XYZ file of C-alpha atoms in Angstrom:
617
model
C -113.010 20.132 -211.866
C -111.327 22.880 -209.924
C -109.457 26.376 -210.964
C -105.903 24.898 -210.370
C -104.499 27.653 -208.420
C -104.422 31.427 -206.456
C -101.453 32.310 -206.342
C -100.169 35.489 -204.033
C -97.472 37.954 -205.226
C -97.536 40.747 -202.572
C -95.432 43.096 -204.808
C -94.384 45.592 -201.966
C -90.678 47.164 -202.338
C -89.638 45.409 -199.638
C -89.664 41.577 -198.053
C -89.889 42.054 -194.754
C -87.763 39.255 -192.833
C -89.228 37.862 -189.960
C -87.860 36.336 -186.851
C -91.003 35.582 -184.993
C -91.513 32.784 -182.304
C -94.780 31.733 -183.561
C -96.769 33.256 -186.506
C -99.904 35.419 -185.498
C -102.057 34.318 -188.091
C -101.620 31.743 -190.227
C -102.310 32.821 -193.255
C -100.390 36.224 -192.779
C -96.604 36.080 -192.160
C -95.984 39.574 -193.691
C -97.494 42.823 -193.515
C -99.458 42.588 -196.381
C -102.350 39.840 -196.176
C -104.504 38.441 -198.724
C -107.233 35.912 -197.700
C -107.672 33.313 -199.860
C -104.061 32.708 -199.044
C -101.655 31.805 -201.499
C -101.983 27.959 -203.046
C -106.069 27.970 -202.483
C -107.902 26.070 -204.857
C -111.620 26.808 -205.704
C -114.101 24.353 -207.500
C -115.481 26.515 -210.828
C -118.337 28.856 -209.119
C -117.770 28.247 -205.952
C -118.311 31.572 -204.332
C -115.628 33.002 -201.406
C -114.794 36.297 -200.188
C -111.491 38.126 -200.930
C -110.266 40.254 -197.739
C -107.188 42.118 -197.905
C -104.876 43.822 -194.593
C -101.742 46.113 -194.487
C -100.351 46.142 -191.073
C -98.064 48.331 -189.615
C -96.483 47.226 -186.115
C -95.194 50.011 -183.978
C -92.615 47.700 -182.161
C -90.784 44.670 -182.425
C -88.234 43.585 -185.678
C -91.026 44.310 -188.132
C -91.808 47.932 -187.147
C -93.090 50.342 -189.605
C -94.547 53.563 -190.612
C -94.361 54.671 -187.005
C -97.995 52.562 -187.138
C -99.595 54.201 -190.053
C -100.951 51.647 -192.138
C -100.827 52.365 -196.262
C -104.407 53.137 -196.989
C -103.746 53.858 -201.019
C -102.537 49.493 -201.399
C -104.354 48.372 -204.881
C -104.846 44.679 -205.665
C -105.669 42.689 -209.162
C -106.301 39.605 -210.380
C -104.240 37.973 -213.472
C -105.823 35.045 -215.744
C -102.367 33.189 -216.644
C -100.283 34.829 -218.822
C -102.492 37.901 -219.471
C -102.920 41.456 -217.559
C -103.609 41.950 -214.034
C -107.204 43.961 -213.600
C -108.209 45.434 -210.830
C -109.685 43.231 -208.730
C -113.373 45.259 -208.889
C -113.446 45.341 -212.082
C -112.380 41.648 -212.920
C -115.304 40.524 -210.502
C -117.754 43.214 -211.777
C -118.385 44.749 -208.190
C -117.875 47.616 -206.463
C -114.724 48.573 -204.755
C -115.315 47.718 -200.632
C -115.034 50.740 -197.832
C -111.609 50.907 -196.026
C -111.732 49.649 -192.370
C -109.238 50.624 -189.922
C -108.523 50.009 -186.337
C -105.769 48.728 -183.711
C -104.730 45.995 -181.853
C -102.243 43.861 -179.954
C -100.025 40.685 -179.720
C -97.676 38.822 -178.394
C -94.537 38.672 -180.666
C -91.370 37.862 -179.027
C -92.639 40.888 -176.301
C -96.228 42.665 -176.449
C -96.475 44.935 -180.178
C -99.239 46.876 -180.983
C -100.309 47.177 -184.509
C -102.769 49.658 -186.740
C -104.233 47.720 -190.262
C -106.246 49.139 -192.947
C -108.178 46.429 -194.366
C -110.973 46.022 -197.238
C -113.291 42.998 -197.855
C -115.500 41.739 -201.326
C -117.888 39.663 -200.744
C -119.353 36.425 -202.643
C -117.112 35.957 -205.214
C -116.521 33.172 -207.885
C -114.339 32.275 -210.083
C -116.331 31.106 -213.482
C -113.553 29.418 -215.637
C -111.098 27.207 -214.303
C -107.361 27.848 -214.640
C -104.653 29.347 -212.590
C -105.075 32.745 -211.325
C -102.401 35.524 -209.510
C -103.354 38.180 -206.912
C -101.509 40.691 -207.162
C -101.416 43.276 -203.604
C -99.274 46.300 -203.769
C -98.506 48.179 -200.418
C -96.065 50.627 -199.376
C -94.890 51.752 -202.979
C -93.037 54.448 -201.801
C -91.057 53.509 -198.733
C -88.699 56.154 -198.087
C -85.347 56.101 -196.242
C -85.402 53.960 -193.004
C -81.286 54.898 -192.804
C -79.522 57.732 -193.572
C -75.938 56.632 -193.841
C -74.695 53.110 -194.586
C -70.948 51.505 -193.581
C -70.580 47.996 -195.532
C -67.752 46.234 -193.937
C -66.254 43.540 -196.158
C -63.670 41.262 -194.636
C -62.794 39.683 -198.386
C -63.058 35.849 -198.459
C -63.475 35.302 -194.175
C -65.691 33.204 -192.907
C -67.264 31.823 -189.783
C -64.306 29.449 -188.929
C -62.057 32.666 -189.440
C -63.738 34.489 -186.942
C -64.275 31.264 -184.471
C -60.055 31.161 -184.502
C -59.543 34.852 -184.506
C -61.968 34.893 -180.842
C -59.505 31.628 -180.040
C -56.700 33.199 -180.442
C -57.773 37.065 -179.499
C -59.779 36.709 -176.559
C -59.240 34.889 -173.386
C -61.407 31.824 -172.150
C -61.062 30.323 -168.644
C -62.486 27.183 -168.326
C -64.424 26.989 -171.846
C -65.698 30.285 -171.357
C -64.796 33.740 -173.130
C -63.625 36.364 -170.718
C -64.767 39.059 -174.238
C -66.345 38.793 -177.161
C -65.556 39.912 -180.728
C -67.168 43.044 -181.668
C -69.636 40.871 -184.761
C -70.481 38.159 -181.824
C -73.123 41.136 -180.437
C -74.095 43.149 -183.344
C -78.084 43.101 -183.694
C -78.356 41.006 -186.186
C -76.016 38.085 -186.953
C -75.021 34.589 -187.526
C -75.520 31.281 -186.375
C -78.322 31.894 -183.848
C -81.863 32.190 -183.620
C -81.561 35.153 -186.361
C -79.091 33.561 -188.658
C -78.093 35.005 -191.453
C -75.804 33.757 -194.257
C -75.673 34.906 -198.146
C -74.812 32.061 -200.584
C -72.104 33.446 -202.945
C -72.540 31.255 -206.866
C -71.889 32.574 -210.049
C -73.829 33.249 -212.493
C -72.162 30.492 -214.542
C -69.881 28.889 -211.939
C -70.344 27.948 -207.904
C -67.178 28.804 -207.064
C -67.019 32.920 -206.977
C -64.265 35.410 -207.623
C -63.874 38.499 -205.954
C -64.946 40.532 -208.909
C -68.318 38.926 -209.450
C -69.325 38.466 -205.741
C -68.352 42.241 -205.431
C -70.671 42.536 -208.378
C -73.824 40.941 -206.651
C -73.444 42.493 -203.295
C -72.726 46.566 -205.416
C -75.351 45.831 -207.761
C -77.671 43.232 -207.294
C -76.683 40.826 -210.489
C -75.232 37.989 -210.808
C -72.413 37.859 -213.187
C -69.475 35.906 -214.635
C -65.717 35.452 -212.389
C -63.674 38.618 -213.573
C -66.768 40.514 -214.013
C -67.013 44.074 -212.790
C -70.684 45.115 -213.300
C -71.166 43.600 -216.538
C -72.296 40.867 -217.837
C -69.599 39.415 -220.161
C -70.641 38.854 -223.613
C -68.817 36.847 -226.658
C -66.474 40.678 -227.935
C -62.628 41.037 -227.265
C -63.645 44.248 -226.203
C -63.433 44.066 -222.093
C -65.085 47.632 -221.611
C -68.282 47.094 -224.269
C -70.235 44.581 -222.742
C -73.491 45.361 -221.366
C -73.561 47.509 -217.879
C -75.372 47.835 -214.754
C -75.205 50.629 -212.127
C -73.651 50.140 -208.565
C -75.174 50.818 -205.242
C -72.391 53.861 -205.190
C -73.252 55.034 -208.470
C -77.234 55.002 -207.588
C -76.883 56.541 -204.187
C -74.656 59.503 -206.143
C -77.599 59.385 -208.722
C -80.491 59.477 -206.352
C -79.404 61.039 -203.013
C -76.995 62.928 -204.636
C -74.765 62.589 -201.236
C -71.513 61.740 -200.816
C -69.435 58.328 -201.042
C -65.901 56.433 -199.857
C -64.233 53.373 -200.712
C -61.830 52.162 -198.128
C -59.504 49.161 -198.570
C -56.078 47.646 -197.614
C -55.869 46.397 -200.959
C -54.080 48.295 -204.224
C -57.373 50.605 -204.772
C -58.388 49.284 -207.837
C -58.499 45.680 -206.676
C -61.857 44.071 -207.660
C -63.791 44.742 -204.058
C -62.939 48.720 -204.348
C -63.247 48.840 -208.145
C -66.776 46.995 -208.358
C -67.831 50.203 -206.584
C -67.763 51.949 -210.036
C -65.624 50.176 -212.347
C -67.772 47.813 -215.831
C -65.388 45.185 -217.031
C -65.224 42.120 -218.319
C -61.320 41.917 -217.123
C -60.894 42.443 -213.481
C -56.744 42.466 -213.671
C -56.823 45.672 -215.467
C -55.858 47.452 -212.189
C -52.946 47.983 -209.845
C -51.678 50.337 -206.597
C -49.868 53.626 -206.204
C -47.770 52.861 -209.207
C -50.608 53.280 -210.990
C -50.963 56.749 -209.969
C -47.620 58.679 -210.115
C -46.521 59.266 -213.462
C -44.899 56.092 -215.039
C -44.846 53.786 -218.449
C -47.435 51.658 -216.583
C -50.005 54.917 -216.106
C -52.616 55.221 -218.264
C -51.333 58.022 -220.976
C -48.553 58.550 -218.559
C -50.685 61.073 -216.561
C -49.730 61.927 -212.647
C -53.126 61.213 -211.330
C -52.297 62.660 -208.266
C -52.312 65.789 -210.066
C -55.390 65.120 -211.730
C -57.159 64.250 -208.443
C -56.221 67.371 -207.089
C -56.748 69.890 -209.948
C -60.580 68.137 -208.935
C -60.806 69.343 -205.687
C -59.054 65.971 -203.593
C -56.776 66.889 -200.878
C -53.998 63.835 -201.406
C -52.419 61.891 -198.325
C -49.645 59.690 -198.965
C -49.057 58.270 -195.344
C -50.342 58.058 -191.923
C -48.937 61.450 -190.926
C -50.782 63.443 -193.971
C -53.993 61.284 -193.523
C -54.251 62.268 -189.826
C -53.688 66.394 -190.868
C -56.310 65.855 -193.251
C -59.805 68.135 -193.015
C -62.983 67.278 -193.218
C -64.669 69.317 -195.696
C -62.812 68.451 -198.909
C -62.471 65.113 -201.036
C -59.828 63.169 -200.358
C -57.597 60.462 -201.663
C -55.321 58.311 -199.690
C -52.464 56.227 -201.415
C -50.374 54.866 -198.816
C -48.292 51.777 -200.532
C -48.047 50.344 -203.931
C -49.572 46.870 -204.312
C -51.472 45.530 -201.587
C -50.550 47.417 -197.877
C -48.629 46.012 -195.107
C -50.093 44.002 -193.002
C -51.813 44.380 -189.092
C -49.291 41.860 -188.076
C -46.348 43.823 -189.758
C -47.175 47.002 -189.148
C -47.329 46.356 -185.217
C -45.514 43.092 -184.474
C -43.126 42.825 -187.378
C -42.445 47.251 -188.214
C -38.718 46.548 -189.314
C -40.631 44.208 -192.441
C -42.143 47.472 -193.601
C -38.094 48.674 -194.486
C -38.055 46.376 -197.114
C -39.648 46.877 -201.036
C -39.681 50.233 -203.110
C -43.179 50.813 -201.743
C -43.215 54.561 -201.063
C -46.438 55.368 -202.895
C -44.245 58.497 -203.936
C -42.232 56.381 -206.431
C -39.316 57.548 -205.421
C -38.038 54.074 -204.953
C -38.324 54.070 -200.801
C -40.096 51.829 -198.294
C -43.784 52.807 -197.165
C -42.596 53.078 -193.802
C -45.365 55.296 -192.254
C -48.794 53.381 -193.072
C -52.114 53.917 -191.832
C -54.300 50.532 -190.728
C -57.918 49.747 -191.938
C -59.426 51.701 -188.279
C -57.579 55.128 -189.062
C -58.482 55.504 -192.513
C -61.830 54.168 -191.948
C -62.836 57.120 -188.908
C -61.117 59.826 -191.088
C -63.280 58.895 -194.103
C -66.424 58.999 -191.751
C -65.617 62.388 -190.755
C -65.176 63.331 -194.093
C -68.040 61.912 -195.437
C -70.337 63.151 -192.243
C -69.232 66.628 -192.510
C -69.734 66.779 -196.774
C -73.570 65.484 -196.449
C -74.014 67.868 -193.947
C -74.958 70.921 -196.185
C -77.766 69.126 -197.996
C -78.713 66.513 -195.178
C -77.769 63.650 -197.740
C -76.628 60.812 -195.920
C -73.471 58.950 -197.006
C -72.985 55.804 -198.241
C -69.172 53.680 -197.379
C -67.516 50.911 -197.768
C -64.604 48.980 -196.111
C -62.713 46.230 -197.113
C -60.023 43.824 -195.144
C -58.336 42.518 -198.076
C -55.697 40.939 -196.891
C -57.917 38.600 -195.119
C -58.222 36.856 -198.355
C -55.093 37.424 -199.564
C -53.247 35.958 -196.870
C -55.487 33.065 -196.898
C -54.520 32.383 -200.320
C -50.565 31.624 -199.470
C -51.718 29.914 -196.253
C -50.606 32.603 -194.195
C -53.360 32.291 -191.877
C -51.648 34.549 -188.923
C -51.326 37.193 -190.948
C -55.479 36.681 -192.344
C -56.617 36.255 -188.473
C -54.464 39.459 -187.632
C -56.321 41.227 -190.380
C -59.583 40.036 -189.479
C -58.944 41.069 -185.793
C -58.072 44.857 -186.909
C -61.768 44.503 -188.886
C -63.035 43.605 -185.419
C -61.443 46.156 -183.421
C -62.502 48.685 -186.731
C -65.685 48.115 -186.488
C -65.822 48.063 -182.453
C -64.319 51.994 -183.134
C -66.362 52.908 -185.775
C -69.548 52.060 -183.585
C -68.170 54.406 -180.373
C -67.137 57.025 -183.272
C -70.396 57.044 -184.642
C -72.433 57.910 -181.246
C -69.676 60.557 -180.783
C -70.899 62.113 -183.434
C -74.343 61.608 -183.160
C -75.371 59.523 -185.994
C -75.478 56.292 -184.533
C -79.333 55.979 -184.566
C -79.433 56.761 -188.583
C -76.798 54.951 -189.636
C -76.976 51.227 -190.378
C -73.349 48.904 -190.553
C -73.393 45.732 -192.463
C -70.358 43.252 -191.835
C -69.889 40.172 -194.197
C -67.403 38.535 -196.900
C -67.841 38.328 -200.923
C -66.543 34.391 -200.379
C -64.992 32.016 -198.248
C -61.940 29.682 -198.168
C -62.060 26.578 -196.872
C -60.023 27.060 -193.792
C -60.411 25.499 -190.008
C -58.782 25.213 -186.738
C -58.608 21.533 -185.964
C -56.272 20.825 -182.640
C -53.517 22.326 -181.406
C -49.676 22.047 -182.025
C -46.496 21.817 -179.530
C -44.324 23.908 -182.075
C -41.560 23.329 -179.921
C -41.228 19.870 -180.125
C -42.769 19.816 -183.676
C -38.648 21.751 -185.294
C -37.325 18.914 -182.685
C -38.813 16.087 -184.260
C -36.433 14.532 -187.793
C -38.388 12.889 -190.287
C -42.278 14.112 -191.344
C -43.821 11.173 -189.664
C -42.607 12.367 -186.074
C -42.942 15.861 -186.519
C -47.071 14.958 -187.384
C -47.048 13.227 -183.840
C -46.671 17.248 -182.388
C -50.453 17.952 -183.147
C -53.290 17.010 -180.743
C -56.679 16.621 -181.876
C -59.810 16.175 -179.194
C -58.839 16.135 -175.562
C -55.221 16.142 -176.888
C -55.774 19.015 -178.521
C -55.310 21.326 -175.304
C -55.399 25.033 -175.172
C -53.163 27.529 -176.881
C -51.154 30.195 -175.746
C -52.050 32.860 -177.278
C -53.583 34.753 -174.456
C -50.768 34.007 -171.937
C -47.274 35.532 -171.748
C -44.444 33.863 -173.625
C -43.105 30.724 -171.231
C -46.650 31.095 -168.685
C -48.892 27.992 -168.994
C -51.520 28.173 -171.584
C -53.897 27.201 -168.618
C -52.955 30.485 -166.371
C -56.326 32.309 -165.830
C -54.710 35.617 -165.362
C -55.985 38.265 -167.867
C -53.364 40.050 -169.221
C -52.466 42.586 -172.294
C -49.811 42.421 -175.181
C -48.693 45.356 -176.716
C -51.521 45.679 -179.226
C -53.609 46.147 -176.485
C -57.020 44.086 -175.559
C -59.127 42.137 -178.437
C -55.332 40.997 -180.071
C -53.069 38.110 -178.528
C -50.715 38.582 -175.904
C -48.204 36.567 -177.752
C -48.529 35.617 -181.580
C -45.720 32.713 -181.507
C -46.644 30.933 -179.125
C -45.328 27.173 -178.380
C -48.925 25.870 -177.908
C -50.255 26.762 -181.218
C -53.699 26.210 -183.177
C -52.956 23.354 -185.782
C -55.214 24.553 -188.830
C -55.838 23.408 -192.460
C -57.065 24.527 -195.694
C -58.921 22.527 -198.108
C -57.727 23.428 -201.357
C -54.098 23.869 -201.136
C -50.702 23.849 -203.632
C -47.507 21.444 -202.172
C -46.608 23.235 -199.018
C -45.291 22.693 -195.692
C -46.605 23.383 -192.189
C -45.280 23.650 -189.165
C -47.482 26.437 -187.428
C -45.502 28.859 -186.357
C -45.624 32.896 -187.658
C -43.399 33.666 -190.635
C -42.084 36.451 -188.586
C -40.112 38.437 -191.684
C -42.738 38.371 -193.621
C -46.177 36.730 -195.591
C -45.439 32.980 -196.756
C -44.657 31.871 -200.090
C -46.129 27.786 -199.612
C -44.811 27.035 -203.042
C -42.406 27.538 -206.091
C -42.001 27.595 -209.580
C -39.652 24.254 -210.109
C -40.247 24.234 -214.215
C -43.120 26.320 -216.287
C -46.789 26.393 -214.738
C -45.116 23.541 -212.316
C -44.989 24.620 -208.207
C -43.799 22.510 -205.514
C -42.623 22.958 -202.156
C -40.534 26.087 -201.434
C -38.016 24.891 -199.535
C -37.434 28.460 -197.371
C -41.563 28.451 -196.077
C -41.541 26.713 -192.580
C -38.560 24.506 -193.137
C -39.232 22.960 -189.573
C -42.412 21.733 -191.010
C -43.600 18.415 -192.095
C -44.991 18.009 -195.776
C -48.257 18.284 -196.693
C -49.658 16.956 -200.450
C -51.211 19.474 -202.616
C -55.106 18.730 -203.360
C -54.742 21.355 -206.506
C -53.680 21.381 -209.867
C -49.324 21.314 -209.819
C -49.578 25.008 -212.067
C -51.342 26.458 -208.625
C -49.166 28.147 -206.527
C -51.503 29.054 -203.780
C -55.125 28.220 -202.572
C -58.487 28.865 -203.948
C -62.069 30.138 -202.871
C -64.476 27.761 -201.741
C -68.639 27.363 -201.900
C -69.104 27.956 -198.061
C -72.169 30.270 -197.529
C -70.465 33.474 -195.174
C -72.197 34.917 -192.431
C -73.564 38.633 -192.193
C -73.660 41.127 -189.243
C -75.905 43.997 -189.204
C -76.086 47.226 -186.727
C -78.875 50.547 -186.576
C -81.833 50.649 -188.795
C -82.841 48.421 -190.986
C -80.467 45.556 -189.452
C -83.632 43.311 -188.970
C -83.950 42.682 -192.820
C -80.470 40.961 -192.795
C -81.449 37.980 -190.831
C -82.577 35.098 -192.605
C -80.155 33.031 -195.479
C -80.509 34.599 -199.012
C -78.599 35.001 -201.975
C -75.503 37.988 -202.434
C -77.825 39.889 -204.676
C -80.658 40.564 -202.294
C -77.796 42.186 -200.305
C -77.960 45.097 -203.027
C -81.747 45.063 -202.835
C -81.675 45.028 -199.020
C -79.338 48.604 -198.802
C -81.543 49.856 -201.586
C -84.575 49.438 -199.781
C -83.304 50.355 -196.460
C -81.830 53.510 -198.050
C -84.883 54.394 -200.028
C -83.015 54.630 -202.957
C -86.122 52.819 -205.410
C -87.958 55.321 -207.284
């Protein structure tokens, strides 16, 4: 007969992830110990001792407390289902003295370490059954960052950023002449400190952007179309039951300021699920939503309303730049989704097309900011508001269009927006040690989804349009050794194989050329009728398919009409592609970046900031 079971719950605020080479003891992976170790069984009387350590490193990824060990940890025993007693109490003894003293090992590199430590002696356990130890350590953490940047390049994954390096960054002889800005942030994926999030529903595996906003903003799991609620059986979409945001707690609790950047309308579901509770994600839309219309809520000029509130109001690139830093502010630069990276500097004379002035005056939104100059201004903004009360600020920053132009199986356009995420987040790091703040603020990179997108071979585009019939024009793309190299990263007629390192116009980190005739032949795994022929859509973002007859989309005959046809794997009413399951990889930079390695689930994201910010009470 044995008492079936000690089981451990170190219930500390935070799980410390670990990336170490071997583990120093083995019953102790984490800073708080608790020998018996978890899973002991003990025959009914048999007597052990119960010895308990809270560690504090002073180096290495687990650092903490500047080596202080918590000397007020408490620990209890729970019979089943019933309350947890103090442990000296439960075994009718007296609490132990408190032992402390230093030492040090080898982790990945030498780390010294201070514990505080208590042992009871000659214990037993008198009835059999299962029993939980409960240590507590650490309750009150405080901040380990004072700002936080959450970069969110919306549905891109790893085999995004693999062709976005192939295409904007040279390699000479299978080697990479520069790397993308997420290849060497501190923490990140696909090495010995992977770190992935896996993206399910709540009652679906395949995520929205509304609900994976929701998990990474609040910690919960919810339904697709769900903004921070969880949807429940009224018509109502605004009464089901609510949880608060990571923006909304950090308002709450550090009482210091917050931004929401994105390149999509600003009440698309990655910037809403900031502070928006619905159980309908589509109620939302861009500038047109803001000037006074039919379509505006009670026909109110919000502009107005924004700044009778104290928001200075910048309607293009020109008034964003003349913008201070001490007020509010509230940028509107298009309606709908902006232009893209690839039309705003390859393409301009695209952006003369559409009444997208976000003036409503009927114009084009000629004079656009990208994702790098309105994500600087709203760190200076943000910086210089915490400043009076030594707050902290809290941002995010979306790519949108990454997603969105993976959807109509644009994927030039998605790699050129991922690509100005890069080169964002390369400028956001040099603009944060210009102003100081590098060392207290932490940057977190990843995607609320994937798509199921990959480069396969390459393509001779040129001979590809040559070719008559589908059949000949599928003998263009190379797979393997025939795959070659593209080139991108050579000037227009040089051979893709020149080793020269050269410049476009965009400057370093961006292709030299973006049509080139050696192309990357890539495909996407959930797709409408379409055809493909890889070459830009240079006046404008591709429509793959058309409505031929109600809910019914084939083919449109004006997309890449050199192409060759490729068979929808979707339902005929989709017109473009869909998310995928894919796990996406996360990035991390400053303190705290150590707790993002590891694979976990988009909530703990929330929980991760939280902690990290010391936002628990």
């Amino acid at each position: 007969m044995k008492a079936s079971g000690f089981a451990l719950l170190a219930a500390h605020l935070v799980a410390f992830a670990s990336a170490q080479t071997f583990q120093r003891l083995g019953t102790c992976p984490t800073l708080g110990c608790v020998f018996p170790p978890d899973q002991t069984d003990f025959l009914p009387g048999q007597y052990f001792d119960i010895r308990l350590e809270v560690h504090a490193p002073t180096s290495g990824p687990e650092a903490y407390g500047n080596g202080t060990a918590d000397e007020n940890f408490s620990f209890c025993i729970q019979k089943g289902n019933g309350g947890c007693t103090d442990a000296a109490k439960f075994f009718k003894t007296n609490a132990p003295a408190l032992e402390k003293w230093s030492f040090t090992f080898v982790f990945t590199f030498a780390s010294s370490r201070s514990y505080s430590h208590s042992t009871m002696l000659q214990l037993d356990f008198a009835i059999s059954g299962d029993y939980t130890a409960k240590l507590s350590y650490y309750g009150s953490r405080g901040r380990k960052a004072k700002n936080a940047i959450f970069f969110i390049g919306d549905g891109m994954t790893q085999n995004m950023i693999t062709a976005a390096r192939l295409i904007g960054h040279k390699s000479i002889n299978g080697k990479y002449q520069s790397l993308m800005q997420m290849d060497t942030m501190e923490a990140l994926g696909h090495s010995s400190t992977a770190s992935s999030q896996m993206t399910h529903s709540i009652d679906s595996f395949i995520t929205d952007s509304a609900n994976s906003a929701t998990a990474l903003y609040s910690g919960k799991k919810s339904s697709v179309n769900a903004l921070n609620v969880y949807a429940d059986s009224s018509k109502d979409p605004f009464d089901d039951p609510k949880f608060e945001t990571m923006f909304e707690l950090f308002k709450r609790v550090r009482k210091g300021p917050v931004g929401v950047v994105s390149t999509a309308n600003v009440q698309d579901a990655t910037p809403a699920a900031q502070c928006a509770h619905t159980r309908d994600r589509p109620n939302r839309g861009g500038a047109e939503y803001f000037f006074a219309s039919n379509i505006t809520f009670n026909n109110t000029d919000w502009y107005n309303e924004f700044s009778s509130n104290g928001y200075k109001v910048a309607k293009s690139k020109t008034e964003l730049e003349a913008l201070g830093n001490k007020d509010k502010a509230l940028g509107i630069f298009s309606t709908g989704v902006m232009a893209k990276w690839l039309d705003r500097n390859v393409y301009p004379d695209n952006l003369k097309t559409g009444k997208t002035s976000p003036t409503g005056d009927g114009t084009a939104a000629t004079d656009q900011p990208g994702l790098k100059d309105i994500t600087l201004k709203a760190i200076d903004i943000l910086n210089e508001r915490q400043k009076s009360k030594n707050t902290g600020f809290f941002m995010m920053s979306e790519a949108a269009s990454i997603d969105k132009m993976m959807h109509v199986l644009d994927y030039d356009r998605a790699l050129g927006e991922l690509l100005e995420l890069d080169d964002t987040i390369r400028a956001t790091i040099a603009h944060l040690k210009k102003l100081g703040i590098e060392d207290e603020t932490l940057i977190v990179v990843t995607a609320d989804h994937g798509h199921g997108f990959d480069v396969f071979g390459g393509a001779d585009t040129k001979y590809l349009a040559q070719q008559s019939n589908d059949r000949l024009k599928r003998k263009a793309v190379g797979t393997y050794a025939n795959s070659g190299l593209s080139g991108y990263q050579v000037a227009a007629g040089s051979n893709p194989q020149n080793a020269t390192i050269i410049y476009g116009d965009q400057g370093p980190n961006f292709p030299v050329q973006w049509n080139p005739r050696y192309a990357y032949a890539a495909g996407f795994a959930a797709n409408p009728d379409h055809r493909e022929g890889y070459t830009v859509n240079t006046s404008g973002p591709r429509l793959p398919a058309t409505a031929q007859a109600s809910n019914d989309y084939t083919t449109n005959p004006a997309d890449q009409p050199s192409g060759f046809s490729v068979g929808g794997t979707l339902p005929p009413s989709s017109s473009q592609g869909v998310h995928s399951l894919t796990d996406v990889s996360v990035y991390a930079n400053g303190p705290g970046a150590e707790e993002f390695r590891g694979v976990y689930n988009s909530p703990d994201i929330f929980f991760k900031f939280a902690d990290i910010l010391g936002l628990a009470n």
